[in-house]
Every structure is written in structure tokens, then in C-alpha cells.
PDB file of C-alpha atoms in Angstrom:
ATOM      1  CA  MET A   1      78.239 145.746 108.782  1.00 51.00           C
ATOM      2  CA  ARG A   2      79.091 145.156 104.942  1.00 56.00           C
ATOM      3  CA  PHE A   3      82.787 144.754 105.782  1.00 46.00           C
ATOM      4  CA  SER A   4      81.990 141.948 108.475  1.00 51.00           C
ATOM      5  CA  ALA A   5      79.691 140.090 106.130  1.00 47.00           C
ATOM      6  CA  THR A   6      82.445 140.104 103.609  1.00 43.00           C
ATOM      7  CA  LEU A   7      84.781 138.902 106.067  1.00 40.00           C
ATOM      8  CA  VAL A   8      82.686 136.031 107.037  1.00 41.00           C
ATOM      9  CA  PHE A   9      82.269 135.108 103.297  1.00 41.00           C
ATOM     10  CA  LEU A  10      86.072 135.100 102.682  1.00 36.00           C
ATOM     11  CA  SER A  11      86.500 132.987 105.701  1.00 41.00           C
ATOM     12  CA  CYS A  12      84.036 130.337 104.548  1.00 40.00           C
ATOM     13  CA  VAL A  13      85.554 130.233 101.186  1.00 35.00           C
ATOM     14  CA  GLY A  14      88.954 129.815 102.521  1.00 37.00           C
ATOM     15  CA  LEU A  15      87.674 127.092 104.847  1.00 37.00           C
ATOM     16  CA  LEU A  16      86.340 125.138 101.887  1.00 38.00           C
ATOM     17  CA  ALA A  17      89.329 125.594  99.735  1.00 37.00           C
ATOM     18  CA  GLY A  18      91.444 124.006 102.527  1.00 43.00           C
ATOM     19  CA  CYS A  19      89.500 120.672 102.684  1.00 52.00           C
ATOM     20  CA  ALA A  20      90.660 117.656 101.022  1.00 61.00           C
ATOM     21  CA  ASN A  21      87.961 117.099  98.149  1.00 69.00           C
ATOM     22  CA  PRO A  22      88.500 114.260  95.777  1.00 78.00           C
ATOM     23  CA  ARG A  23      85.738 115.192  93.628  1.00 78.00           C
ATOM     24  CA  PHE A  24      87.985 117.199  91.494  1.00 86.00           C
ATOM     25  CA  LEU A  25      90.206 114.471  90.609  1.00 94.00           C
ATOM     26  CA  VAL A  26      89.662 112.587  87.316  1.00 94.00           C
ATOM     27  CA  VAL A  27      90.375 108.791  87.026  1.00 95.00           C
ATOM     28  CA  GLY A  28      92.975 108.163  84.290  1.00 95.00           C
ATOM     29  CA  GLN A  29      93.781 111.662  83.951  1.00 95.00           C
ATOM     30  CA  SER A  30      94.597 113.070  87.271  1.00 95.00           C
ATOM     31  CA  THR A  31      98.517 113.055  88.125  1.00 96.00           C
ATOM     32  CA  ILE A  32     100.252 113.026  91.453  1.00 96.00           C
ATOM     33  CA  ALA A  33     100.778 116.793  91.182  1.00 96.00           C
ATOM     34  CA  ASP A  34      96.986 117.386  90.697  1.00 95.00           C
ATOM     35  CA  VAL A  35      96.336 114.973  93.745  1.00 96.00           C
ATOM     36  CA  ARG A  36      98.733 117.075  95.726  1.00 95.00           C
ATOM     37  CA  ALA A  37      97.412 120.459  94.585  1.00 94.00           C
ATOM     38  CA  ARG A  38      93.968 119.316  95.179  1.00 93.00           C
ATOM     39  CA  MET A  39      94.120 117.289  98.359  1.00 94.00           C
ATOM     40  CA  GLY A  40      97.155 118.510  99.962  1.00 94.00           C
ATOM     41  CA  THR A  41      99.701 116.118 101.976  1.00 94.00           C
ATOM     42  CA  PRO A  42      98.213 112.546 102.594  1.00 95.00           C
ATOM     43  CA  THR A  43      97.946 111.291 106.081  1.00 92.00           C
ATOM     44  CA  ASP A  44      99.069 107.846 105.209  1.00 92.00           C
ATOM     45  CA  THR A  45     100.896 106.495 102.020  1.00 94.00           C
ATOM     46  CA  ARG A  46     101.863 103.038 101.419  1.00 91.00           C
ATOM     47  CA  VAL A  47     102.536 100.658  98.374  1.00 93.00           C
ATOM     48  CA  ASP A  48     100.139  97.845  97.858  1.00 88.00           C
ATOM     49  CA  ARG A  49     100.819  94.296  96.636  1.00 87.00           C
ATOM     50  CA  ASN A  50     100.099  95.218  93.047  1.00 91.00           C
ATOM     51  CA  GLY A  51     102.802  98.197  93.338  1.00 94.00           C
ATOM     52  CA  ASP A  52     100.100 100.873  93.274  1.00 95.00           C
ATOM     53  CA  GLN A  53     100.500 103.835  95.638  1.00 96.00           C
ATOM     54  CA  LEU A  54      97.646 104.127  98.179  1.00 95.00           C
ATOM     55  CA  TRP A  55      97.255 107.761  99.470  1.00 96.00           C
ATOM     56  CA  ASP A  56      94.890 108.163 102.159  1.00 94.00           C
ATOM     57  CA  TYR A  57      93.239 111.494 103.474  1.00 94.00           C
ATOM     58  CA  ALA A  58      91.895 110.640 106.894  1.00 89.00           C
ATOM     59  CA  THR A  59      89.529 113.333 108.213  1.00 87.00           C
ATOM     60  CA  GLY A  60      89.811 111.433 111.882  1.00 73.00           C
ATOM     61  CA  PRO A  61      90.075 111.362 114.753  1.00 72.00           C
ATOM     62  CA  GLU A  62      86.723 113.263 114.786  1.00 78.00           C
ATOM     63  CA  GLY A  63      85.761 112.970 111.008  1.00 83.00           C
ATOM     64  CA  PHE A  64      83.881 110.177 109.416  1.00 88.00           C
ATOM     65  CA  GLU A  65      85.643 109.889 106.006  1.00 88.00           C
ATOM     66  CA  THR A  66      88.960 108.614 104.779  1.00 90.00           C
ATOM     67  CA  HIS A  67      89.372 109.295 100.945  1.00 93.00           C
ATOM     68  CA  ARG A  68      91.832 106.944  99.471  1.00 95.00           C
ATOM     69  CA  VAL A  69      93.456 107.875  96.291  1.00 97.00           C
ATOM     70  CA  ARG A  70      95.016 104.850  94.325  1.00 97.00           C
ATOM     71  CA  ILE A  71      97.777 106.057  92.131  1.00 97.00           C
ATOM     72  CA  GLY A  72      99.192 103.504  89.268  1.00 97.00           C
ATOM     73  CA  ALA A  73     102.811 103.181  88.174  1.00 95.00           C
ATOM     74  CA  ASP A  74     102.190 105.847  85.313  1.00 96.00           C
ATOM     75  CA  GLY A  75     101.651 108.326  88.035  1.00 96.00           C
ATOM     76  CA  LYS A  76      97.998 108.779  87.262  1.00 97.00           C
ATOM     77  CA  VAL A  77      94.764 108.322  89.449  1.00 97.00           C
ATOM     78  CA  LYS A  78      93.589 104.766  88.978  1.00 97.00           C
ATOM     79  CA  GLU A  79      90.686 105.280  91.640  1.00 95.00           C
ATOM     80  CA  VAL A  80      89.162 107.148  94.502  1.00 95.00           C
ATOM     81  CA  THR A  81      87.363 105.251  97.368  1.00 93.00           C
ATOM     82  CA  GLN A  82      85.959 105.784 100.725  1.00 92.00           C
ATOM     83  CA  PRO A  83      87.292 102.574 102.717  1.00 93.00           C
ATOM     84  CA  LEU A  84      85.224 103.576 105.955  1.00 91.00           C
ATOM     85  CA  THR A  85      82.008 101.519 104.880  1.00 91.00           C
ATOM     86  CA  GLU A  86      80.228  98.717 106.470  1.00 91.00           C
ATOM     87  CA  ASP A  87      80.814  96.611 103.247  1.00 93.00           C
ATOM     88  CA  GLN A  88      84.638  97.066 103.617  1.00 93.00           C
ATOM     89  CA  PHE A  89      84.340  96.376 107.509  1.00 94.00           C
ATOM     90  CA  ALA A  90      82.615  93.202 106.680  1.00 95.00           C
ATOM     91  CA  ARG A  91      85.742  92.001 104.867  1.00 96.00           C
ATOM     92  CA  VAL A  92      87.722  91.980 108.167  1.00 97.00           C
ATOM     93  CA  VAL A  93      87.995  88.362 108.969  1.00 97.00           C
ATOM     94  CA  PRO A  94      89.093  87.271 112.587  1.00 97.00           C
ATOM     95  CA  GLY A  95      91.560  84.869 113.007  1.00 95.00           C
ATOM     96  CA  THR A  96      93.384  85.222 109.614  1.00 94.00           C
ATOM     97  CA  MET A  97      93.841  88.972 108.955  1.00 97.00           C
ATOM     98  CA  THR A  98      96.764  90.838 110.622  1.00 97.00           C
ATOM     99  CA  LYS A  99      97.154  94.527 111.739  1.00 96.00           C
ATOM    100  CA  SER A 100      98.725  95.164 108.214  1.00 93.00           C
ATOM    101  CA  ASP A 101      95.851  93.548 106.546  1.00 95.00           C
ATOM    102  CA  VAL A 102      93.243  95.758 108.416  1.00 96.00           C
ATOM    103  CA  ARG A 103      95.241  98.842 107.828  1.00 92.00           C
ATOM    104  CA  GLU A 104      95.340  98.186 103.975  1.00 90.00           C
ATOM    105  CA  LEU A 105      91.577  97.556 103.964  1.00 93.00           C
ATOM    106  CA  LEU A 106      90.281 100.330 106.066  1.00 94.00           C
ATOM    107  CA  GLY A 107      93.288 102.924 106.362  1.00 90.00           C
ATOM    108  CA  PRO A 108      94.813 104.296 109.434  1.00 89.00           C
ATOM    109  CA  PRO A 109      92.668 104.008 112.635  1.00 92.00           C
ATOM    110  CA  SER A 110      91.307 107.274 114.132  1.00 90.00           C
ATOM    111  CA  ASP A 111      92.152 105.941 117.619  1.00 92.00           C
ATOM    112  CA  GLU A 112      94.592 103.189 118.842  1.00 94.00           C
ATOM    113  CA  THR A 113      94.349 101.827 122.374  1.00 94.00           C
ATOM    114  CA  THR A 114      95.632  99.119 124.402  1.00 93.00           C
ATOM    115  CA  TYR A 115      93.528  97.695 126.941  1.00 85.00           C
ATOM    116  CA  GLY A 116      94.134  94.677 129.291  1.00 82.00           C
ATOM    117  CA  ALA A 117      92.842  92.396 126.782  1.00 80.00           C
ATOM    118  CA  GLY A 118      95.069  93.882 124.029  1.00 89.00           C
ATOM    119  CA  LEU A 119      95.375  96.544 121.206  1.00 96.00           C
ATOM    120  CA  THR A 120      92.279  98.002 120.006  1.00 97.00           C
ATOM    121  CA  TRP A 121      91.862 100.257 116.806  1.00 96.00           C
ATOM    122  CA  SER A 122      88.807 102.200 115.953  1.00 95.00           C
ATOM    123  CA  TRP A 123      87.499 104.415 113.061  1.00 93.00           C
ATOM    124  CA  ARG A 124      84.617 106.768 113.185  1.00 91.00           C
ATOM    125  CA  PHE A 125      82.182 106.472 109.990  1.00 91.00           C
ATOM    126  CA  LYS A 126      78.493 107.056 109.248  1.00 89.00           C
ATOM    127  CA  ARG A 127      76.247 104.171 108.985  1.00 87.00           C
ATOM    128  CA  ILE A 128      74.332 104.228 105.863  1.00 82.00           C
ATOM    129  CA  GLY A 129      75.845 107.524 105.455  1.00 79.00           C
ATOM    130  CA  VAL A 130      74.016 109.069 108.072  1.00 84.00           C
ATOM    131  CA  GLN A 131      74.327 107.706 111.667  1.00 89.00           C
ATOM    132  CA  PRO A 132      77.486 108.291 113.465  1.00 92.00           C
ATOM    133  CA  GLY A 133      79.275 105.212 115.010  1.00 92.00           C
ATOM    134  CA  TYR A 134      82.493 103.403 115.394  1.00 93.00           C
ATOM    135  CA  MET A 135      83.904 100.386 113.793  1.00 95.00           C
ATOM    136  CA  VAL A 136      86.201  98.556 116.297  1.00 96.00           C
ATOM    137  CA  VAL A 137      88.905  95.872 115.937  1.00 97.00           C
ATOM    138  CA  SER A 138      90.658  94.286 118.540  1.00 97.00           C
ATOM    139  CA  PHE A 139      93.885  92.246 117.956  1.00 97.00           C
ATOM    140  CA  ASN A 140      95.466  89.029 119.542  1.00 95.00           C
ATOM    141  CA  PRO A 141      99.127  89.263 121.033  1.00 94.00           C
ATOM    142  CA  ASP A 142     100.214  87.687 117.552  1.00 94.00           C
ATOM    143  CA  GLY A 143      98.779  90.577 115.785  1.00 95.00           C
ATOM    144  CA  THR A 144      95.694  88.702 113.971  1.00 97.00           C
ATOM    145  CA  VAL A 145      92.216  90.098 114.516  1.00 98.00           C
ATOM    146  CA  LYS A 146      90.626  88.843 117.547  1.00 97.00           C
ATOM    147  CA  ASP A 147      87.217  90.365 117.103  1.00 96.00           C
ATOM    148  CA  LYS A 148      85.324  93.279 115.439  1.00 97.00           C
ATOM    149  CA  ILE A 149      82.428  95.265 116.133  1.00 95.00           C
ATOM    150  CA  VAL A 150      80.188  98.171 115.122  1.00 94.00           C
ATOM    151  CA  ILE A 151      79.009 100.687 117.731  1.00 93.00           C
ATOM    152  CA  ILE A 152      76.391 103.132 116.769  1.00 91.00           C
ATOM    153  CA  ASP A 153      76.035 106.293 118.525  1.00 84.00           C
ATOM    154  CA  PRO A 154      72.362 106.581 119.807  1.00 80.00           C
ATOM    155  CA  SER A 155      72.396 110.281 120.087  1.00 74.00           C
ATOM    156  CA  GLY A 156      73.600 110.946 116.650  1.00 63.00           C
ATOM    157  CA  ASP A 157      75.962 113.477 118.073  1.00 58.00           C
ATOM    158  CA  ALA A 158      79.708 113.708 117.751  1.00 51.00           C
ATOM    159  CA  PRO A 159      81.692 113.478 121.234  1.00 49.00           C
ATOM    160  CA  MET A 160      82.231 116.571 123.124  1.00 48.00           C
ATOM    161  CA  ASP A 161      85.900 116.282 123.992  1.00 46.00           C
TER     162      ASP A 161
END
């Protein structure tokens, strides 16, 4: 019995250690090597208009968060943010923003689907940090945002695939 309890404890510790956790990063001090050691390989990387590196750590498709680490030219962390918020989603502007603009704002989508009406991206998130839902953006054929909507999961449960 004691062996199985120890095994369960060590398994839990191993799982927690494997999770990308940005709370150990220190803005202005942590380096690229620190980010890789603490967070692992990012799910998406790119360079923004200012020359900063943006490293996204998405927990999708079933996760609710994306941790974004901004790294400056000096190789140090400038900020760590959560782009999947309603405030960020409110910044998506139909008719003017492109797929590239949306990706820079929200990170890589957790789902990408093409319907008869066109391309649709979605991200899982938690409204007010509690209620599961989806942020959905549809695109025009020219790649500009056609529409956006927030869909709240009324059951509060994650999908059962």
C-alpha cells in the first residue's frame, strides 16, 4: 500500500513538472535558456513588428490558456501574457484585420475549420476565468475578418471526444 501511494505521489510530481508554467519567469532577468528550461518548446514562434520574439505556449485544443512570452533583442523576457481574454478578443475588428493580425493578437487557433461560408478559427477560453467557452473568428475569402462571436458552454463542461 505504501509503495502505491509513493508511486501516485511521484507520478503527480512528474506531471506537474512537465507542465509549462510561466510563473517562474522573471521579467527583465529570465533569458531564452531559462524560458526553454522552464516552459519547453513553444507551440508557435514569430517576430513582431518591433523585432521582439513572441513564443506561444498553447494548451489547446482542449486547454483554455495560451501563455505568450515576449523576448527582447537582449535575449531577456520582456513580458508574459495571456492572450486568450475577452479584452483581447474585443480588439478583433471585422473588415480590417487579417488572419495574420488575429494570429498575432490571440496566438495560434486551437481549431481551424473551413465551412461553406469560409475559414473559421476558434480558441477555447474561460470567460471571467471561470466559464468555458469559445472565441470564434470567421474570415472573408480575401483573408480579412468577416465576423467574430463568443460561444459560452452552458454546461460548463469540456467536450467529451
